[in-house]
Coordinates of N, CA and C in Angstrom, one line a residue:
M1 N 43.6 -78.4 184.4 CA 42.1 -78.4 184.7 C 41.9 -77.4 185.8
K2 N 41.1 -75.9 186.1 CA 40.9 -75.3 187.1 C 39.5 -75.8 187.3
M3 N 39.4 -76.2 189.2 CA 38.1 -76.3 189.1 C 37.7 -75.1 190.4
R4 N 36.8 -74.8 190.2 CA 36.4 -74.5 191.6 C 34.6 -74.2 191.6
F5 N 34.2 -74.0 192.3 CA 32.9 -74.1 192.9 C 32.6 -72.7 193.0
N6 N 32.1 -71.9 191.7 CA 31.4 -70.7 191.7 C 29.9 -70.3 192.1
T7 N 29.0 -70.2 193.3 CA 28.2 -70.0 193.1 C 27.8 -68.9 192.2
Q8 N 27.8 -67.9 191.7 CA 27.4 -67.1 190.6 C 26.9 -68.0 189.4
Q9 N 27.4 -69.2 189.0 CA 27.3 -70.1 187.9 C 26.5 -71.2 188.4
L10 N 26.0 -71.1 189.8 CA 24.9 -72.2 189.7 C 23.9 -72.4 189.2
P11 N 22.8 -71.4 188.8 CA 22.1 -71.4 187.8 C 22.2 -72.1 186.8
I12 N 23.2 -71.5 186.0 CA 23.7 -72.1 184.3 C 24.2 -73.6 185.1
R13 N 25.1 -74.0 185.8 CA 25.1 -75.4 186.0 C 24.1 -76.3 186.3
I14 N 22.4 -75.7 187.4 CA 21.6 -76.3 187.3 C 20.8 -77.0 186.1
V15 N 20.6 -76.0 185.2 CA 20.2 -76.2 183.8 C 21.1 -76.8 183.1
L16 N 22.2 -76.8 182.9 CA 23.4 -77.7 181.7 C 23.2 -79.1 182.9
S17 N 22.9 -79.2 183.8 CA 22.7 -80.8 184.5 C 21.5 -81.1 184.6
M18 N 20.6 -80.4 184.3 CA 19.1 -81.0 183.6 C 18.8 -81.5 182.4
S19 N 19.3 -80.4 181.9 CA 19.8 -80.8 179.9 C 20.9 -82.0 179.8
F20 N 21.8 -81.9 180.5 CA 22.5 -83.8 180.4 C 22.0 -85.1 180.8
S21 N 20.7 -84.6 182.1 CA 20.2 -85.8 182.2 C 18.8 -86.0 181.8
V22 N 18.3 -84.8 180.8 CA 17.4 -85.5 179.9 C 18.1 -86.2 178.2
M23 N 19.4 -86.0 178.0 CA 20.0 -86.4 177.3 C 20.8 -87.9 177.6
G24 N 20.7 -88.2 178.9 CA 21.2 -89.4 179.7 C 20.2 -89.9 179.4
T25 N 19.1 -89.7 179.4 CA 17.6 -90.7 179.6 C 17.8 -91.5 178.5
W26 N 17.8 -90.6 177.7 CA 17.8 -91.0 175.8 C 19.0 -92.1 175.4
F27 N 20.3 -91.4 175.9 CA 21.4 -92.2 175.8 C 21.2 -93.8 176.5
G28 N 20.9 -93.3 177.9 CA 20.7 -94.5 178.8 C 19.7 -95.5 178.3
Y29 N 18.6 -95.2 177.8 CA 17.5 -96.2 177.2 C 18.0 -96.5 176.3
A30 N 18.9 -96.2 175.2 CA 19.0 -96.4 174.0 C 20.4 -97.4 174.4
G31 N 21.3 -97.4 174.9 CA 22.8 -98.3 175.5 C 21.8 -99.3 176.1
A32 N 21.0 -99.1 176.8 CA 20.4 -100.6 177.7 C 19.8 -101.7 176.8
C33 N 19.1 -100.8 175.9 CA 18.2 -101.8 174.9 C 19.6 -102.3 173.9
F34 N 20.4 -101.5 173.6 CA 21.4 -102.0 172.4 C 22.4 -103.3 173.1
V35 N 22.4 -103.2 174.9 CA 22.8 -104.2 175.5 C 22.6 -105.4 175.3
W36 N 21.4 -105.1 175.6 CA 19.9 -105.9 176.1 C 19.6 -107.0 174.4
G37 N 19.7 -106.4 173.4 CA 19.7 -106.8 172.6 C 20.9 -107.7 171.6
Y38 N 22.2 -107.0 172.1 CA 23.5 -107.7 172.0 C 23.2 -109.1 172.7
I39 N 23.1 -109.1 173.8 CA 23.3 -110.2 174.9 C 22.2 -111.4 174.4
Y40 N 21.2 -111.0 174.0 CA 19.9 -111.8 173.4 C 20.5 -112.4 171.8
S41 N 21.2 -111.5 170.9 CA 21.6 -111.7 169.8 C 22.7 -113.3 170.0
I42 N 23.0 -112.8 171.2 CA 24.6 -114.5 171.1 C 23.8 -115.6 171.2
G43 N 22.2 -115.7 171.6 CA 21.6 -116.9 171.6 C 21.6 -117.5 173.4
S44 N 20.9 -118.8 173.1 CA 20.2 -119.7 174.1 C 21.6 -120.0 175.0
T45 N 22.7 -119.8 174.9 CA 23.7 -120.2 175.7 C 24.1 -119.2 176.7
V46 N 23.5 -118.1 176.6 CA 23.6 -116.9 177.3 C 22.2 -116.3 177.5
I47 N 20.8 -116.6 177.3 CA 19.9 -116.0 177.8 C 18.4 -116.5 176.7
T48 N 17.5 -116.9 177.6 CA 16.1 -117.8 176.9 C 15.2 -116.5 176.5
D49 N 14.6 -117.3 175.5 CA 13.7 -115.8 174.4 C 12.2 -115.9 175.7
E50 N 12.1 -116.2 176.7 CA 11.1 -115.7 177.7 C 12.0 -114.9 178.4
L51 N 13.1 -115.2 178.6 CA 13.5 -114.3 180.1 C 13.5 -112.7 178.9
Y52 N 14.5 -112.9 178.0 CA 14.3 -111.9 177.5 C 13.3 -111.0 176.9
D53 N 12.1 -111.6 176.8 CA 10.7 -110.7 176.3 C 10.2 -110.4 177.6
H54 N 10.4 -110.9 178.8 CA 9.8 -110.7 180.1 C 10.6 -109.7 180.8
L55 N 12.0 -109.1 180.7 CA 12.9 -108.2 181.0 C 13.1 -107.0 180.4
Y56 N 12.6 -107.2 178.8 CA 13.1 -106.2 177.8 C 13.0 -105.0 178.3
S57 N 11.4 -104.7 178.8 CA 10.6 -103.4 179.5 C 11.5 -102.6 180.7
D58 N 12.1 -103.5 181.5 CA 12.3 -103.3 182.3 C 14.1 -102.7 182.4
V59 N 14.5 -103.1 181.5 CA 16.3 -102.9 181.1 C 16.0 -101.9 180.7
G60 N 15.3 -101.4 179.5 CA 15.5 -100.1 178.7 C 14.9 -98.9 179.8
R61 N 13.7 -99.3 181.1 CA 13.5 -98.3 181.9 C 14.6 -97.8 183.0
W62 N 15.2 -99.4 183.2 CA 16.0 -98.9 184.3 C 17.8 -98.4 183.6
G63 N 17.5 -98.7 182.2 CA 18.8 -98.3 181.3 C 18.5 -96.6 181.6
A64 N 17.3 -96.2 181.3 CA 17.0 -94.8 181.3 C 17.1 -94.0 182.8
I65 N 16.6 -94.8 183.6 CA 17.0 -93.9 184.9 C 18.6 -93.8 185.3
A66 N 19.5 -94.8 184.9 CA 20.7 -94.9 185.1 C 21.4 -94.0 184.6
G67 N 21.3 -93.8 183.1 CA 21.5 -92.2 181.8 C 21.1 -91.5 182.4
A68 N 20.2 -91.1 183.3 CA 19.7 -89.5 183.8 C 20.6 -89.4 184.9
C69 N 20.8 -90.6 185.9 CA 21.9 -89.8 186.9 C 22.9 -89.4 186.5
S70 N 23.5 -90.8 185.8 CA 25.0 -90.2 185.4 C 24.8 -89.0 184.7
G71 N 24.1 -88.8 184.0 CA 23.9 -87.4 183.2 C 24.0 -86.3 183.9
L72 N 22.7 -86.0 185.3 CA 23.0 -85.3 186.0 C 24.1 -84.9 186.7
A73 N 24.8 -86.2 187.0 CA 26.2 -85.8 187.6 C 26.8 -85.3 186.8
I74 N 27.0 -85.7 185.5 CA 28.5 -85.3 184.6 C 28.2 -83.5 184.0
G75 N 26.5 -83.3 184.1 CA 26.4 -82.1 183.8 C 26.8 -80.8 185.0
I76 N 26.8 -81.5 186.3 CA 26.9 -80.4 187.4 C 28.4 -80.3 187.6
M77 N 28.8 -80.9 187.2 CA 30.5 -81.3 187.3 C 31.2 -79.7 187.2
P78 N 32.2 -79.1 188.0 CA 32.3 -78.0 188.1 C 33.4 -77.9 186.8
V79 N 33.5 -78.0 185.4 CA 34.7 -77.8 185.0 C 33.9 -76.9 183.5
K80 N 34.9 -77.2 182.3 CA 34.6 -76.4 181.2 C 33.6 -77.8 180.5
L81 N 32.6 -77.0 179.5 CA 31.7 -77.3 178.3 C 32.2 -78.1 178.0
P82 N 33.4 -78.5 177.2 CA 33.9 -79.4 175.8 C 34.4 -80.6 176.8
F83 N 34.8 -80.6 178.1 CA 35.2 -81.8 179.2 C 34.1 -82.3 179.5
I84 N 32.7 -81.7 179.9 CA 31.9 -81.9 180.0 C 30.9 -82.9 179.0
I85 N 30.9 -82.5 177.7 CA 30.7 -83.4 176.5 C 31.3 -84.6 176.3
F86 N 32.9 -84.2 176.5 CA 33.6 -85.7 176.5 C 33.6 -86.4 177.7
T87 N 33.0 -86.2 178.7 CA 32.7 -86.9 179.9 C 31.7 -87.9 179.4
F88 N 30.3 -86.7 179.3 CA 29.1 -87.6 179.0 C 29.5 -88.3 177.9
L89 N 29.9 -88.6 176.5 CA 30.2 -89.2 175.5 C 31.0 -90.9 176.0
L90 N 32.1 -90.6 176.6 CA 32.3 -91.3 177.3 C 32.2 -92.2 178.2
A91 N 31.4 -91.7 179.1 CA 30.6 -92.5 180.1 C 29.6 -93.6 179.8
H92 N 28.8 -92.9 178.2 CA 28.1 -93.7 177.8 C 28.4 -95.1 176.8
S93 N 29.4 -94.4 176.2 CA 30.1 -95.4 175.3 C 30.6 -96.6 176.2
A94 N 31.6 -96.1 177.3 CA 32.2 -97.0 178.2 C 31.1 -98.1 178.5
S95 N 30.4 -97.4 179.0 CA 29.5 -98.1 179.7 C 28.4 -99.5 178.8
V96 N 27.9 -99.0 177.3 CA 28.0 -100.1 176.6 C 29.1 -101.1 176.4
F97 N 29.9 -100.3 175.6 CA 31.1 -101.5 175.8 C 31.3 -102.5 177.0
S98 N 31.1 -102.2 178.2 CA 31.4 -102.9 179.2 C 30.3 -103.8 179.5
G99 N 29.2 -103.5 178.7 CA 28.0 -104.2 179.0 C 28.0 -105.4 178.1
M100 N 28.7 -104.8 177.0 CA 28.8 -105.9 176.1 C 29.8 -107.1 176.0
I101 N 30.9 -106.7 176.4 CA 32.3 -107.2 176.9 C 31.6 -108.8 178.5
G102 N 30.5 -108.4 179.3 CA 30.3 -108.8 180.6 C 28.9 -109.8 179.5
G103 N 28.1 -109.0 178.7 CA 27.2 -110.0 178.1 C 27.8 -111.3 177.6
A104 N 28.8 -111.2 177.0 CA 28.9 -112.4 176.3 C 29.2 -113.7 177.3
S105 N 29.7 -113.6 178.3 CA 29.5 -114.5 179.6 C 28.3 -114.7 179.8
G106 N 27.5 -113.4 180.2 CA 26.0 -113.9 180.5 C 25.2 -113.0 181.0
W107 N 24.0 -112.9 180.9 CA 23.0 -111.9 180.6 C 23.0 -110.9 181.9
K108 N 23.3 -111.8 183.3 CA 23.3 -111.1 184.6 C 24.7 -110.3 184.7
Q109 N 25.8 -111.1 184.0 CA 27.2 -110.1 184.2 C 27.3 -108.9 183.2
G110 N 26.5 -108.9 181.7 CA 26.0 -107.6 181.2 C 25.4 -106.6 181.7
L111 N 24.5 -107.1 182.5 CA 23.7 -105.8 183.0 C 24.6 -104.9 184.5
I112 N 25.2 -106.1 184.9 CA 26.2 -105.7 186.2 C 27.1 -104.9 185.5
A113 N 27.8 -105.0 184.3 CA 28.7 -104.4 183.8 C 28.0 -103.1 182.9
Y114 N 27.0 -103.0 182.6 CA 26.2 -101.9 182.1 C 26.0 -100.7 183.2
F115 N 25.4 -101.3 184.2 CA 24.9 -100.3 185.0 C 25.8 -100.0 186.0
G116 N 27.0 -101.1 186.6 CA 27.9 -100.5 187.3 C 28.8 -99.3 186.9
G117 N 29.0 -99.4 185.1 CA 29.3 -98.0 184.5 C 28.8 -96.9 185.0
H118 N 27.7 -96.9 184.9 CA 26.9 -95.8 185.2 C 26.8 -95.1 186.6
A119 N 26.9 -96.0 187.5 CA 27.6 -96.1 189.3 C 28.8 -95.6 189.2
V120 N 29.2 -96.0 188.6 CA 31.2 -95.6 188.9 C 31.1 -93.8 188.2
V121 N 30.6 -93.7 187.4 CA 30.5 -92.3 186.6 C 29.9 -91.3 187.6
T122 N 28.5 -91.7 188.3 CA 28.0 -91.0 188.7 C 28.4 -90.9 190.8
I123 N 29.0 -91.7 190.9 CA 29.6 -91.5 192.1 C 30.7 -91.0 191.8
G124 N 31.9 -91.2 190.7 CA 32.8 -90.6 190.7 C 32.9 -89.1 190.4
C125 N 31.8 -88.4 189.7 CA 31.0 -86.9 190.0 C 30.9 -86.4 190.8
A126 N 30.0 -86.9 191.5 CA 29.6 -86.8 193.2 C 30.6 -86.4 193.4
L127 N 31.9 -87.3 194.1 CA 32.8 -87.0 195.0 C 33.8 -85.9 194.1
L128 N 33.8 -85.8 193.0 CA 34.8 -84.7 192.3 C 33.9 -83.5 192.8
L129 N 32.7 -83.3 192.8 CA 31.8 -81.7 193.3 C 32.1 -81.6 194.7
A130 N 32.2 -82.9 195.4 CA 31.8 -82.7 197.1 C 33.6 -81.9 197.6
F131 N 34.6 -82.5 196.8 CA 35.9 -82.6 197.1 C 35.8 -80.9 196.6
D132 N 35.0 -80.6 195.4 CA 35.4 -78.6 195.2 C 34.5 -78.4 196.1
I133 N 33.7 -78.4 196.6 CA 32.7 -77.9 197.5 C 33.9 -77.4 198.7
I134 N 34.1 -78.9 199.1 CA 35.1 -78.9 200.8 C 36.0 -78.1 200.3
R135 N 37.0 -77.8 199.3 CA 37.7 -77.2 199.1 C 37.5 -75.4 198.8
S136 N 36.7 -75.2 198.5 CA 35.9 -73.7 198.6 C 35.6 -73.9 199.7
I137 N 35.1 -74.4 201.0 CA 35.0 -73.2 202.0 C 36.2 -73.7 202.3
V138 N 37.1 -74.3 202.8 CA 38.1 -74.6 203.0 C 39.3 -73.2 202.9
R139 N 38.9 -72.9 201.8 CA 39.9 -71.5 201.1 C 38.8 -70.4 201.8
L140 N 37.5 -70.9 202.1 CA 36.7 -69.6 202.4 C 37.0 -69.3 204.0
A141 N 37.0 -70.1 204.4 CA 37.6 -69.9 206.0 C 39.1 -69.8 206.4
K142 N 39.8 -69.7 205.2 CA 41.3 -69.5 205.6 C 41.4 -67.7 205.1
G143 N 40.4 -67.4 204.3 CA 40.1 -65.8 204.4 C 40.3 -65.5 202.5
D144 N 40.5 -66.5 201.5 CA 41.0 -66.2 200.4 C 39.9 -66.5 199.6
T145 N 39.3 -64.9 199.1 CA 38.0 -65.1 198.4 C 38.2 -64.5 197.0
S146 N 39.5 -65.2 196.3 CA 39.9 -65.0 194.9 C 38.8 -66.2 194.2
P147 N 38.3 -65.7 193.2 CA 37.3 -66.5 192.3 C 38.1 -68.0 192.0

């Protein structure tokens, strides 16, 4: 996998990352609501009806924000489009799956697992982009201008 930060592709990457951010908003909202519904379906051993109703809109809203952040970070990665799509789908499905596993033991653990999955993806993609930019700067400092 050849990764190089190319400034000529920057406008395309910005549009791509914004598109994945919008898709991530919808995937994040749906995923958070799905995990929250799964936690509620387990029963009163995990969550009460009052707490479920009180936090329902907040969980969906924060899920949309987390999905948008991870979608933005995935969309700006300096890799080819098929890998970006694969990473996007894998990140959202892994977050939902981890939220379901964590939610089986408690509602707090389920939300921590779901939002933690998005945090790991966002931070990982940001580090990948930062390392690629640093590598490009070092290459330019050495005088290597090949793309």
